[in-house]
Short mmCIF file of C-alpha atoms in Angstrom, two decimals:
data_model
loop_
_atom_site.label_atom_id
_atom_site.label_comp_id
_atom_site.label_asym_id
_atom_site.label_seq_id
_atom_site.Cartn_x
_atom_site.Cartn_y
_atom_site.Cartn_z
CA MET A 23 7.47 26.49 -8.53
CA ARG A 24 4.68 27.36 -6.22
CA ILE A 25 3.48 24.77 -3.57
CA MET A 26 0.17 24.83 -1.44
CA ILE A 27 0.62 22.80 1.97
CA MET A 28 -2.80 22.47 3.56
CA ASP A 29 -3.46 20.74 6.69
CA GLY A 30 -6.03 21.23 9.43
CA GLN A 31 -6.61 20.49 13.32
CA GLY A 32 -2.80 21.25 14.53
CA GLY A 33 -0.95 21.37 11.64
CA GLY A 34 1.50 18.46 12.15
CA VAL A 35 1.53 17.00 8.96
CA GLY A 36 1.75 19.95 7.08
CA ARG A 37 4.43 21.20 9.43
CA SER A 38 6.51 18.09 8.56
CA LEU A 39 5.63 18.58 4.60
CA VAL A 40 6.96 22.16 5.10
CA GLU A 41 9.94 21.28 6.44
CA GLU A 42 10.90 18.48 3.98
CA LEU A 43 9.99 20.48 1.30
CA ARG A 44 11.98 23.39 2.38
CA LEU A 45 14.99 21.13 2.52
CA LYS A 46 14.34 19.29 -1.01
CA TYR A 47 13.30 22.36 -3.02
CA PRO A 48 14.55 25.49 -1.48
CA GLU A 49 14.09 27.82 -4.45
CA ALA A 50 10.26 26.79 -4.29
CA GLU A 51 7.61 29.33 -2.94
CA LEU A 52 5.76 27.62 -0.13
CA ILE A 53 2.60 28.54 0.89
CA ALA A 54 0.90 27.02 4.41
CA VAL A 55 -2.88 27.20 4.16
CA GLY A 56 -4.64 26.21 7.26
CA THR A 57 -8.03 25.38 8.14
CA ASN A 58 -7.86 27.15 11.04
CA ALA A 59 -5.13 29.58 12.98
CA ALA A 60 -3.12 26.81 14.95
CA ALA A 61 -2.75 24.56 12.00
CA THR A 62 -1.54 27.62 9.87
CA SER A 63 1.04 28.80 12.67
CA ASN A 64 2.41 25.26 12.92
CA MET A 65 3.03 24.86 9.47
CA MET A 66 4.73 28.27 9.39
CA LYS A 67 7.24 27.24 12.22
CA GLY A 68 8.26 24.60 9.76
CA GLY A 69 9.95 27.30 7.69
CA THR A 70 7.47 29.47 5.20
CA ALA A 71 6.88 33.05 5.57
CA LEU A 72 3.67 33.00 3.51
CA GLY A 73 0.31 31.51 5.35
CA ALA A 74 -3.46 32.09 5.38
CA THR A 75 -6.28 30.30 6.92
CA GLY A 76 -9.66 29.38 6.32
CA GLU A 77 -11.99 28.47 3.47
CA ASN A 78 -11.50 31.55 1.24
CA ALA A 79 -7.77 31.35 1.42
CA VAL A 80 -7.94 27.49 0.27
CA ILE A 81 -9.89 28.83 -2.74
CA TYR A 82 -8.19 31.68 -3.58
CA ASN A 83 -4.70 29.73 -3.60
CA SER A 84 -5.92 26.32 -4.94
CA VAL A 85 -5.99 28.02 -8.42
CA ARG A 86 -3.04 30.18 -8.06
CA VAL A 87 -0.01 27.27 -7.30
CA ASP A 88 1.63 24.26 -9.49
CA ALA A 89 0.87 21.45 -6.93
CA ILE A 90 -0.89 20.87 -3.47
CA VAL A 91 0.26 18.51 -0.70
CA GLY A 92 -1.45 17.52 2.45
CA PRO A 93 -3.30 14.49 4.23
CA VAL A 94 -5.73 12.87 2.35
CA GLY A 95 -8.69 14.49 3.93
CA ILE A 96 -8.17 17.95 2.30
CA VAL A 97 -10.18 16.28 -0.48
CA VAL A 98 -12.98 14.98 1.71
CA ALA A 99 -15.85 17.51 2.57
CA ASN A 100 -16.84 17.26 6.52
CA ALA A 101 -13.32 15.35 6.90
CA MET A 102 -10.85 16.49 10.31
CA LEU A 103 -13.98 16.54 12.44
CA GLY A 104 -15.76 18.91 10.00
CA GLU A 105 -12.97 21.49 9.20
CA ILE A 106 -12.95 20.54 5.66
CA THR A 107 -15.86 22.38 3.89
CA PRO A 108 -17.35 21.13 0.47
CA LYS A 109 -15.80 24.26 -1.25
CA MET A 110 -12.36 23.67 0.36
CA ALA A 111 -12.58 19.95 -0.73
CA GLU A 112 -13.99 20.95 -4.21
CA ALA A 113 -11.15 23.74 -4.94
CA VAL A 114 -8.48 21.70 -3.93
CA ALA A 115 -9.40 18.65 -5.95
CA SER A 116 -9.32 20.82 -8.91
CA ASN A 117 -5.99 21.38 -8.69
CA PRO A 118 -4.28 19.62 -11.48
CA ARG A 119 -1.54 18.10 -9.26
CA VAL A 120 -2.36 17.06 -5.93
CA LEU A 121 0.02 15.04 -3.74
CA LEU A 122 -1.98 13.09 -0.68
CA ILE A 123 -0.50 11.62 2.60
CA PRO A 124 -2.82 8.81 3.75
CA VAL A 125 -3.83 9.44 7.25
CA ASN A 126 -7.05 7.36 8.48
CA ARG A 127 -8.27 9.77 10.88
CA CYS A 128 -9.78 11.46 8.05
CA HIS A 129 -12.37 8.85 8.00
CA VAL A 130 -11.34 7.56 4.88
CA GLN A 131 -9.37 4.49 4.21
CA VAL A 132 -7.35 3.97 0.93
CA MET A 133 -7.44 0.22 0.00
CA GLY A 134 -3.99 -0.98 -1.31
CA VAL A 135 -1.75 1.45 0.55
CA GLU A 136 0.83 -0.06 2.52
CA ASN A 137 1.50 0.64 6.37
CA LYS A 138 4.23 2.75 6.48
CA LYS A 139 5.43 5.51 9.34
CA LEU A 140 3.99 8.78 8.35
CA GLY A 141 7.45 10.41 7.88
CA ASP A 142 7.88 7.46 5.05
CA TYR A 143 4.81 9.06 3.24
CA ILE A 144 5.94 12.48 3.37
CA LYS A 145 9.21 11.68 1.98
CA GLU A 146 7.58 9.97 -0.75
CA ALA A 147 5.23 12.88 -1.55
CA VAL A 148 8.01 15.51 -1.81
CA ASP A 149 10.22 13.15 -3.73
CA LYS A 150 7.30 13.02 -6.29
CA LEU A 151 7.10 16.70 -6.70
#
């Protein structure tokens, strides 16, 4: 299984996802894709050797993976203080399997979502894969 972990800003959510995925699915190919170099670098410190940065990396890898995991903002144009371009959001949303972590910092609130700790949402997403 090829899994793309996407994040922006500091890459903290993405790094936590990489760490959990590496433990649960050691045979999976994990690809860290950041909207900026700092996010990509931080995710790679979580335990993946594959990483890429920027709009083209998001578009290129979105069609080549079995699933994409990241904060809800990765499917919202101009989220993460403008780091998510409309083309990035479209590419991610076009993948048939996208698991989103609800994070209210992305200027999106998902109604009906329980108020859980970020780590609980990350474990839940990893379990659903």
